[in-house]
Short mmCIF file of C-alpha atoms and ligand atoms in Angstrom, two decimals:
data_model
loop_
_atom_site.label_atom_id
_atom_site.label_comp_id
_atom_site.label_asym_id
_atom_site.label_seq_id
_atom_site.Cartn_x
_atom_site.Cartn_y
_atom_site.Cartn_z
CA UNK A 1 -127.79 -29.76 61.67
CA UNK A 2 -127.18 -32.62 59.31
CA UNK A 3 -129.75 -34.94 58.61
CA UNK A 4 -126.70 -37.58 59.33
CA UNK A 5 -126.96 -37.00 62.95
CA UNK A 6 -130.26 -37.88 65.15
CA UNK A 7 -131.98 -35.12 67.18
CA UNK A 8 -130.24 -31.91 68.20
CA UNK A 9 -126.64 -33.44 68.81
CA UNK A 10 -124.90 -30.10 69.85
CA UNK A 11 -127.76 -29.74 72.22
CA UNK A 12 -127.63 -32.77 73.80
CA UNK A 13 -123.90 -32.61 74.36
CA UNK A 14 -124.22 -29.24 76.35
CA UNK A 15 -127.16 -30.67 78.45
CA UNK A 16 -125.20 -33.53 79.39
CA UNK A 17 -121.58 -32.75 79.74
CA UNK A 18 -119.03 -30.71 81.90
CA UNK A 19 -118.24 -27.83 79.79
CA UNK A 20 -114.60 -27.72 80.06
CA UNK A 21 -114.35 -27.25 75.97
CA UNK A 22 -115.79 -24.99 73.94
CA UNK A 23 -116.25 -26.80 70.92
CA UNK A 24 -116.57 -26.25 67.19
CA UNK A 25 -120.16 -27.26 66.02
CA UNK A 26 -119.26 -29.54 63.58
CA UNK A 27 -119.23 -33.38 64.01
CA UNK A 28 -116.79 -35.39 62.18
CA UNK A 29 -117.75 -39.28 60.79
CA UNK A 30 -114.83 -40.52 59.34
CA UNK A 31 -111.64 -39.87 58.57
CA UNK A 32 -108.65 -41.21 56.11
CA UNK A 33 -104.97 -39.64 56.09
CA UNK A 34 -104.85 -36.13 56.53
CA UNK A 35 -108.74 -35.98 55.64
CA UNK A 36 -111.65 -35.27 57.68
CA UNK A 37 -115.32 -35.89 56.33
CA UNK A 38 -118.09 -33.95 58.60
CA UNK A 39 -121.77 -35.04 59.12
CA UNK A 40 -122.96 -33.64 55.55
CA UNK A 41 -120.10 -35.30 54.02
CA UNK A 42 -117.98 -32.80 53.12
CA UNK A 43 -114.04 -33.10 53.13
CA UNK A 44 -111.43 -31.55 54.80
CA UNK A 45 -107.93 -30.99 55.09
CA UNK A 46 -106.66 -31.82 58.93
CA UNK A 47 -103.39 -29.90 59.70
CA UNK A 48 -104.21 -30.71 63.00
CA UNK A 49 -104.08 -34.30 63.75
CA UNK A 50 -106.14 -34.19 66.89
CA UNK A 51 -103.56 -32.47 68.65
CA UNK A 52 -100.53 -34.21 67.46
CA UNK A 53 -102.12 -37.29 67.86
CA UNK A 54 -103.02 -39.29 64.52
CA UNK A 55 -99.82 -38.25 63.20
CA UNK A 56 -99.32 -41.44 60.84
CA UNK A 57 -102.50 -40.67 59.57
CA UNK A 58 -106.51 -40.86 60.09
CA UNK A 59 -107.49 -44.75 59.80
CA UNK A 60 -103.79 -45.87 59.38
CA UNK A 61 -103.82 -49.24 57.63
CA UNK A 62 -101.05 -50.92 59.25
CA UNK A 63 -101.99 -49.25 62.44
CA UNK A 64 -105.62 -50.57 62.27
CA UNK A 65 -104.90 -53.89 61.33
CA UNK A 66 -102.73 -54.43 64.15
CA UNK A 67 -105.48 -52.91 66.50
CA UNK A 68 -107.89 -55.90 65.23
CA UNK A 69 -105.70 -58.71 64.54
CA UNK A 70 -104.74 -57.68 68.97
CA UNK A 71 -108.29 -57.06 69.40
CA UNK A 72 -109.78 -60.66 69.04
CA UNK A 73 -107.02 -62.37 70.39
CA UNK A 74 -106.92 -60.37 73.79
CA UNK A 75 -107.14 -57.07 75.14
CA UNK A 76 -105.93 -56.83 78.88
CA UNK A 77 -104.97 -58.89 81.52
CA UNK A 78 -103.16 -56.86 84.30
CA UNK A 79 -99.60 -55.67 85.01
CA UNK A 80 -99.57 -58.39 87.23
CA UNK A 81 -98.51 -60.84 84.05
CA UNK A 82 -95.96 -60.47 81.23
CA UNK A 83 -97.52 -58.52 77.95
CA UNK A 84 -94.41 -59.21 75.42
CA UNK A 85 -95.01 -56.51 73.03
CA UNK A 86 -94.11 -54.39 76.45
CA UNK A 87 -90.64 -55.46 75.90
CA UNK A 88 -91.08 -55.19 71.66
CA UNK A 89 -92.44 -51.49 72.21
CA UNK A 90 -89.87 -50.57 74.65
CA UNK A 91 -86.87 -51.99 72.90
CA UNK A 92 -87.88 -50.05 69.59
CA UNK A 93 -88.11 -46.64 71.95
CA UNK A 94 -84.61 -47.45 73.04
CA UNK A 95 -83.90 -47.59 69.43
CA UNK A 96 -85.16 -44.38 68.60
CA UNK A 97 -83.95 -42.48 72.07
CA UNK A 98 -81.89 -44.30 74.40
CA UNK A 99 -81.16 -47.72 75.82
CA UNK A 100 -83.61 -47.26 78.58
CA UNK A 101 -85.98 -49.42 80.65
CA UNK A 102 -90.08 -48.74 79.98
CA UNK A 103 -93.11 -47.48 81.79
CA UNK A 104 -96.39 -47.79 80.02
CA UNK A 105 -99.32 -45.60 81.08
CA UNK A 106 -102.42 -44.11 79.02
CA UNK A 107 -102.07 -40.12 78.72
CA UNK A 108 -99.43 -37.55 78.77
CA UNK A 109 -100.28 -36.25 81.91
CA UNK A 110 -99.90 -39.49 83.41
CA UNK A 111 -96.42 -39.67 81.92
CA UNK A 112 -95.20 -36.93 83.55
CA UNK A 113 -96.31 -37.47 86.61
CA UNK A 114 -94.86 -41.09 86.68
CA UNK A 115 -91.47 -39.09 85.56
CA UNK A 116 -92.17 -36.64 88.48
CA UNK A 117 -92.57 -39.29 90.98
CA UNK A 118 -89.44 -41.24 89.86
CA UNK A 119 -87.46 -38.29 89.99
CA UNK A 120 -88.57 -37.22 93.66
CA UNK A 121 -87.85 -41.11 94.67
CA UNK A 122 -84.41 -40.42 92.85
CA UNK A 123 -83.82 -37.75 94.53
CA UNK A 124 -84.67 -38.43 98.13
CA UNK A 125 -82.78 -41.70 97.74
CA UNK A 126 -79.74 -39.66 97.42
CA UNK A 127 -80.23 -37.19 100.11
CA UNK A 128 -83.15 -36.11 102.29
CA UNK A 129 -84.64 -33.19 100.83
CA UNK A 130 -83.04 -33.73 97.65
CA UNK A 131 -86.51 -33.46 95.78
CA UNK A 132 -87.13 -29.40 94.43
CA UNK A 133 -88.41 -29.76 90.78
CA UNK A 134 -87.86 -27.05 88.20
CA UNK A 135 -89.55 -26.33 85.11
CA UNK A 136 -93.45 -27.10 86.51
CA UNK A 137 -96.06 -25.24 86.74
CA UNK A 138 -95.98 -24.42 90.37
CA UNK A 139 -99.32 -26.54 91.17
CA UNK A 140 -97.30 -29.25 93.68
CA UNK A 141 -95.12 -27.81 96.39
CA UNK A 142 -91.36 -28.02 95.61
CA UNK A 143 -91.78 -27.27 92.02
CA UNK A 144 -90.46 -24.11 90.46
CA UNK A 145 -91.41 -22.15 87.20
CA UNK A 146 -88.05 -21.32 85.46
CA UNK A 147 -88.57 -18.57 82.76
CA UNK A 148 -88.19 -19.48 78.90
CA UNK A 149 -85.47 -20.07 77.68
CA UNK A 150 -83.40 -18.38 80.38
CA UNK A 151 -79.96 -19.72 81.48
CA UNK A 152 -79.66 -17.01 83.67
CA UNK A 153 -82.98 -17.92 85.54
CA UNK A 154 -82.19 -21.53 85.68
CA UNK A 155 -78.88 -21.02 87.39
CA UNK A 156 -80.18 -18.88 90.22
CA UNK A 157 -82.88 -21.36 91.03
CA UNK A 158 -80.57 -24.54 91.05
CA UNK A 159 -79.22 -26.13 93.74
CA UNK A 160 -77.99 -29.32 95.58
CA UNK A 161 -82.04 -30.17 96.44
CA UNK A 162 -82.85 -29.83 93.08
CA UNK A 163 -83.87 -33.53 92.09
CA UNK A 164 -85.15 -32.99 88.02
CA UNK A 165 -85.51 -30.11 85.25
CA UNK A 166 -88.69 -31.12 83.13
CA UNK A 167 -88.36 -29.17 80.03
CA UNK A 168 -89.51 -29.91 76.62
CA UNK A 169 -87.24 -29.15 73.37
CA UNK A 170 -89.72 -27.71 71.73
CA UNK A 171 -92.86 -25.92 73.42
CA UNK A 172 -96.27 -26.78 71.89
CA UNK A 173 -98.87 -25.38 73.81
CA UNK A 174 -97.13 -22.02 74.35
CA UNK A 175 -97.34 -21.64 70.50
CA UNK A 176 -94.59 -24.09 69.34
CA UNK A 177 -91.09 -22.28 70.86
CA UNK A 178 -87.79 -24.28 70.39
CA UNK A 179 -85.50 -23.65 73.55
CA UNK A 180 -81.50 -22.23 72.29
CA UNK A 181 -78.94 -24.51 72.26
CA UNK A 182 -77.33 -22.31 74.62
CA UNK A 183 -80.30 -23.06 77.20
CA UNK A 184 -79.78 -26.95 76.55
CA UNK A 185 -75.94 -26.60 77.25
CA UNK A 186 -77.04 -24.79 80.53
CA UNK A 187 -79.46 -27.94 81.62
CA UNK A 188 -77.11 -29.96 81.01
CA UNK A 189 -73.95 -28.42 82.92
CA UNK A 190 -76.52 -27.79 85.93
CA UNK A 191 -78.23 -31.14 86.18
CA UNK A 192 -74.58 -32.71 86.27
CA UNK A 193 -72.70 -30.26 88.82
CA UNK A 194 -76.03 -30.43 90.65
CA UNK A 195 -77.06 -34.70 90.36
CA UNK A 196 -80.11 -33.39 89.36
CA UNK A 197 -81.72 -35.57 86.20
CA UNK A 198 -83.03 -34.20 82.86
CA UNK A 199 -86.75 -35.00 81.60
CA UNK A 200 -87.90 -34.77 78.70
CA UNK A 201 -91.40 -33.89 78.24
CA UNK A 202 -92.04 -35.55 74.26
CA UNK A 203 -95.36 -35.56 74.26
CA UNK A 204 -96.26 -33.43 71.48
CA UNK A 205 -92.42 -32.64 69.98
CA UNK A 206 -91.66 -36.46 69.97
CA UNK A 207 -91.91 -39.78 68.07
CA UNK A 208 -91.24 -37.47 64.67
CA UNK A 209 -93.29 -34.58 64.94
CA UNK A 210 -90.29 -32.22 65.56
CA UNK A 211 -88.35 -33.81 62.80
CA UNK A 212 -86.39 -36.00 65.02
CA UNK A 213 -86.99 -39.40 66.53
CA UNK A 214 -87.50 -36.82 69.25
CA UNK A 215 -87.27 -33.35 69.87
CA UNK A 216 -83.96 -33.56 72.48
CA UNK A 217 -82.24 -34.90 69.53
CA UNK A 218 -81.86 -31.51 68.20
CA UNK A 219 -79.91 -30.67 70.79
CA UNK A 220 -76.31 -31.77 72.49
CA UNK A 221 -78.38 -33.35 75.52
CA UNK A 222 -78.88 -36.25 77.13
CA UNK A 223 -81.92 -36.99 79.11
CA UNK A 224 -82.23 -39.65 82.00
CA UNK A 225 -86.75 -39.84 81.11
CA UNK A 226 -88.46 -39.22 78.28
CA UNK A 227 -92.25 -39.10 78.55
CA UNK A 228 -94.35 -39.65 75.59
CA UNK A 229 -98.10 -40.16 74.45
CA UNK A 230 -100.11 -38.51 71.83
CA UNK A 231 -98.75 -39.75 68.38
CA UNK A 232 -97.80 -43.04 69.95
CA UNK A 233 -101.14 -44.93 69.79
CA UNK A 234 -102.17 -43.22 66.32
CA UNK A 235 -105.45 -42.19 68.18
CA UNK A 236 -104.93 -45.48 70.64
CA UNK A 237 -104.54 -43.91 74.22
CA UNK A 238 -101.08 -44.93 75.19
CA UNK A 239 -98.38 -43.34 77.29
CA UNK A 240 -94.87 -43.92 77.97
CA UNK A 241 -91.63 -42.90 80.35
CA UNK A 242 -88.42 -44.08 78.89
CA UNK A 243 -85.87 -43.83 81.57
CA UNK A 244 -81.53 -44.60 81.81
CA UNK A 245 -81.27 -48.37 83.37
CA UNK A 246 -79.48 -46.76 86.47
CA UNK A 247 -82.54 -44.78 87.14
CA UNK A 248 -84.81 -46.97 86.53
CA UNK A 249 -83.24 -50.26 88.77
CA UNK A 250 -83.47 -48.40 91.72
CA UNK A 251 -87.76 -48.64 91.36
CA UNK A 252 -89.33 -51.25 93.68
CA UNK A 253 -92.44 -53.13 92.81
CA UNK A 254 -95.32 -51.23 94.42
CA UNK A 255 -93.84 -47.64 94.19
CA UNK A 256 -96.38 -47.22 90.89
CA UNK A 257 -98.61 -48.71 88.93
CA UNK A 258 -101.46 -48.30 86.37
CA UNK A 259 -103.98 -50.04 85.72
CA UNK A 260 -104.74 -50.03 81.83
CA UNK A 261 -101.00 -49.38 81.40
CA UNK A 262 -99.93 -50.88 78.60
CA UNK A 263 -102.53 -53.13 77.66
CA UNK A 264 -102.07 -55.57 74.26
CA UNK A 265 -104.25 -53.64 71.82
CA UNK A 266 -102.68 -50.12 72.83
CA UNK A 267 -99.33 -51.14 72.24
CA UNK A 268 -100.13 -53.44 69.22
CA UNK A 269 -101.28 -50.14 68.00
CA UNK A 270 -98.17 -48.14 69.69
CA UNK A 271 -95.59 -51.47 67.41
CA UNK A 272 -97.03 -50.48 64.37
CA UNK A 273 -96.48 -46.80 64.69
CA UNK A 274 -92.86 -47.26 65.81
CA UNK A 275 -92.56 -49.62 62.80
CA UNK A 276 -93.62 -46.85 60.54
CA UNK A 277 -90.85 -44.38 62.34
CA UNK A 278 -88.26 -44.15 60.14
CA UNK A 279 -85.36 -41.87 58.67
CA UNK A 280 -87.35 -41.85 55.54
CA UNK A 281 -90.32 -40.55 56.84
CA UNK A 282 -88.44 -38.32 59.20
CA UNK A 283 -87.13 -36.84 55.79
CA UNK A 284 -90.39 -36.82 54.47
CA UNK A 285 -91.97 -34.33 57.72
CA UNK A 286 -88.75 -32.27 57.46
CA UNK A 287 -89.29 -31.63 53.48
CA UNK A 288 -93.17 -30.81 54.12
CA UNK A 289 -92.66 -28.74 56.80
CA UNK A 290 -90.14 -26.54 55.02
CA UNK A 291 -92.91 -26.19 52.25
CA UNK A 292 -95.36 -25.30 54.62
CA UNK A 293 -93.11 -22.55 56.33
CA UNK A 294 -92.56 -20.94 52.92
CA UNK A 295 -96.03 -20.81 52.49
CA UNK A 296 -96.12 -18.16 55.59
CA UNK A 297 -93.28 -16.53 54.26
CA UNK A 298 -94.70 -15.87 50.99
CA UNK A 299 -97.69 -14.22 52.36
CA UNK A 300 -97.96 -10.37 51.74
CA UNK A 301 -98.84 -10.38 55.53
CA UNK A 302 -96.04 -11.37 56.40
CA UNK A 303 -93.69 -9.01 54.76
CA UNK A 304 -96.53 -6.62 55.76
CA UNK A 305 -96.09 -7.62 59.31
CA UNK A 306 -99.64 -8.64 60.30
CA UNK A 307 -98.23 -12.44 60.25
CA UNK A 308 -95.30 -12.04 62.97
CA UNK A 309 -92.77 -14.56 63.64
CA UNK A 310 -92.79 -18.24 62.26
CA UNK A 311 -91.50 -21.00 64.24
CA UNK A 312 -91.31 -24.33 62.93
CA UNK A 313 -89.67 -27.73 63.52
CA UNK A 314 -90.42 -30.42 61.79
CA UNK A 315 -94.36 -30.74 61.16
CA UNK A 316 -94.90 -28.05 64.53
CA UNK A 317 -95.54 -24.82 63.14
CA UNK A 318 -96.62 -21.60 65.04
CA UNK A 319 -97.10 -18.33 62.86
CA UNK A 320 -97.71 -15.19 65.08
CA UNK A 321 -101.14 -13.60 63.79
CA UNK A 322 -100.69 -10.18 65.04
CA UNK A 323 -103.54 -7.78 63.80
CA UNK A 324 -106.97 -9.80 64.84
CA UNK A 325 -107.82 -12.78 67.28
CA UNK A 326 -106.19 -16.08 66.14
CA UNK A 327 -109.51 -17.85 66.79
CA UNK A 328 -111.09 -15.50 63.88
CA UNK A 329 -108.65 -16.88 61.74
CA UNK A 330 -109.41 -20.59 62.87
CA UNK A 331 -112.82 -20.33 61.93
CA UNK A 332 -112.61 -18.63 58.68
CA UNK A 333 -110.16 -21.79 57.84
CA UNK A 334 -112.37 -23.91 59.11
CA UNK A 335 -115.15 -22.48 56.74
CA UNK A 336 -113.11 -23.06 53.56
CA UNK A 337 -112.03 -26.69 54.65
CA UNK A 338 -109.03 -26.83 57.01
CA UNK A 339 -108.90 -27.79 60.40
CA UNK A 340 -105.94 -25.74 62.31
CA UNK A 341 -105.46 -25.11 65.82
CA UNK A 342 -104.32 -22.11 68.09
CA UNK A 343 -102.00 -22.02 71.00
CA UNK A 344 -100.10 -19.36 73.15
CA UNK A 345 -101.36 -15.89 73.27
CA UNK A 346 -102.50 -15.67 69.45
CA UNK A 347 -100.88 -18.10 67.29
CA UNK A 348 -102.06 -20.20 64.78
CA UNK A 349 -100.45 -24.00 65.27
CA UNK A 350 -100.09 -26.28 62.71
CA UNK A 351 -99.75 -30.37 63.22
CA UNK A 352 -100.53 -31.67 60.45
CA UNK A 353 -100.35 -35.74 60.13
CA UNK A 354 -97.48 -36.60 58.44
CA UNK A 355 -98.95 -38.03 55.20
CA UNK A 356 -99.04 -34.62 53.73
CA UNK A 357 -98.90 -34.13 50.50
CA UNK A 358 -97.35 -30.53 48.87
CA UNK A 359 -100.84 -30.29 47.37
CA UNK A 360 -102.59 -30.22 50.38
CA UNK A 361 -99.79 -27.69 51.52
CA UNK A 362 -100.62 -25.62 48.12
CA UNK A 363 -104.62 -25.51 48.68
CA UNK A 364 -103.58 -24.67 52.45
CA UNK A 365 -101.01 -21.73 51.32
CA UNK A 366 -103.92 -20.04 48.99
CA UNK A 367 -106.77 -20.50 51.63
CA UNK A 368 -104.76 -18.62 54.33
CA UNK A 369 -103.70 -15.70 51.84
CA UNK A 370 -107.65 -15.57 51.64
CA UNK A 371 -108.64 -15.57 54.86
CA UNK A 372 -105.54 -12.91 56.01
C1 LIG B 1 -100.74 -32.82 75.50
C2 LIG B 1 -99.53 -32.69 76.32
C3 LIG B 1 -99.48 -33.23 77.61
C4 LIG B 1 -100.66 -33.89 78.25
O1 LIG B 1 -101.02 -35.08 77.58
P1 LIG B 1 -102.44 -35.75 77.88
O2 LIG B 1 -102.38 -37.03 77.07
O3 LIG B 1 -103.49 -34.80 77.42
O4 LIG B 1 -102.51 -36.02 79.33
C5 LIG B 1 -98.29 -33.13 78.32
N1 LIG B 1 -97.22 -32.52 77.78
C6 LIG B 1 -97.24 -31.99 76.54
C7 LIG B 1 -96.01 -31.33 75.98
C8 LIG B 1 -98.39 -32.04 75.77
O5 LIG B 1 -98.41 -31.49 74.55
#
């Protein structure tokens, strides 16, 4: 325990709070960049980014200012009045994606679920019945679990009631898995002989992180939503669902709604990243990320086979540890300074924000031939 931090903080924390994490014992105070400074002050290296989520970097000047320049002039009236930068944020998303109309909401999940909604109202407007979901968890009734990356499997579950495919481009949780081309082409054949619409979950592959404004843009697809959060406030909760005009005109007022949606100091915050989105930096996270996937492939564990496959787009990076438990690996990074993250069955992720430098990438590359 640091003397930084008052009384037994790890203690405290497990006394007082639903243990749905299991957490690292370490407390970080501050943060710049890609660095992390714990409660005895030392640095490290975050290839992390929360989960995707400070990707323009810890503290991000332009970011922050905007947050408190918005902060003292006003922080939330409700959706009940016109926020302008609602209209700014959404026209430089239509920029970046699609000319689309806007939903602002705080989280991910919330996203998605606004996506899910307007594709069941989509689809029952056009016939009864017309609302069976693939590409879900099945946790709501109607929604069906299409295998990865499987044409086949998609075909024999569509049909005329299907109302929506939610896919993402490029998997992050399951330990960062691009879908095939082929498997786009086959979305996109379906969702048209079938009126069925095409939603993009970009939560984590989006706004950059894949090395494209988003991660569909990889493929030959065109998606009627796009959902988005994590890198879009910088840290800022802040969600979004960027949907096709015709979609979106058939919403009523009252069909949805959230209350912090949108507020003016989340998407002052949410400006300033999209501000900072450009092809230049997009270059930038496809150079790094190259560098950092030759760092795997130089490893004599790799060519030895206890690093498996490496799958990388952009700044998402999974590497395959095959002969011990991931987390072992996680920790003995941790240890020598660099925060990484797991995901899938064993693989170690990668997220690193996206001011990266190659010798950050270089200390990285020599710490993990250590620890392997
Ligand atoms: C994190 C994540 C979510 C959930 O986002 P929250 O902000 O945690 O609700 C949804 N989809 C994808 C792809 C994610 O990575």
């Amino acid at each position: 325990m640091s003397e930084n931090l008052p009384g037994d903080v790890f203690q405290e924390c497990d006394e007082t709070l639903v243990p749905f994490y299991k957490r690292f014992h370490k407390v970080f105070l501050h943060a710049k960049d890609h660095f992390l400074y714990d409660s005895n002050g030392r640095e490290y290296i975050d290839l992390a980014a929360g989960i995707s989520v400070t990707s323009f970097g810890h503290c991000n000047k332009q970011v922050n200012d905007a947050i408190k320049k918005q902060l003292d002039e006003i922080l939330h009236v409700s959706n009940l009045f016109y926020i302008p930068g609602q209209a700014v944020l959404s026209r430089m998303i239509s920029e970046k994606s699609f000319d689309g109309k806007t939903f602002f909401c705080n989280s991910g999940a919330e996203s998605n679920e606004t996506a899910l909604k307007i594709a069941r109202m989509t689809g029952n407007a056009k016939s009864p019945g017309k609302n069976r979901v693939k590409g879900l968890d099945p946790l709501l009734p109607n929604v069906e679990f299409v295998e990865f990356d499987s044409a086949a499997d998609l075909e024999k579950k569509f049909g005329d009631d299907v109302c929506a495919v939610f896919m993402e481009a490029i998997q992050g949780e399951s330990g960062i898995r691009p879908v095939s081309g082929e498997f786009a082409a086959k979305v996109s054949e379906l969702a048209a002989k079938h009126d069925a619409l095409i939603v993009m979950d970009e939560v984590q592959c989006g706004l950059g992180r894949a090395g494209k404004y988003f991660g569909y843009q990889w493929y030959d697809l065109q998606p009627h939503i796009i959902t988005m959060a994590k890198s879009l406030g910088n840290g800022i909760p802040i969600g979004a669902v960027h949907v096709v005009p015709e979609v979106a005109d058939k919403m009523q007022p009252g069909m949805h709604a959230s209350t912090f949606g949108g507020n003016y100091v989340a998407v002052a915050a949410a400006v300033a990243v999209m501000k900072l989105l450009d092809d230049e930096l997009l270059a930038h996270i496809n150079e790094m990320g190259d560098y950092l996937e030759s760092k795997f492939e130089a490893l004599d564990e790799f060519k030895s086979g206890s690093v498996g496959e490496v799958r990388r787009k952009g700044l998402m990076i999974g590497a395959d540890i095959v002969k011990r438990p991931v987390a072992e690996v996680i920790e003995a990074l941790l240890d020598k300074g660099f925060v990484t993250l797991r995901a899938g069955e064993n693989t170690l992720r990668l997220l690193p924000p996206y001011t990266i430098t190659p010798k950050e990438i270089d200390a990285f590359g020599d710490a993990l031939a250590d620890v392997l």
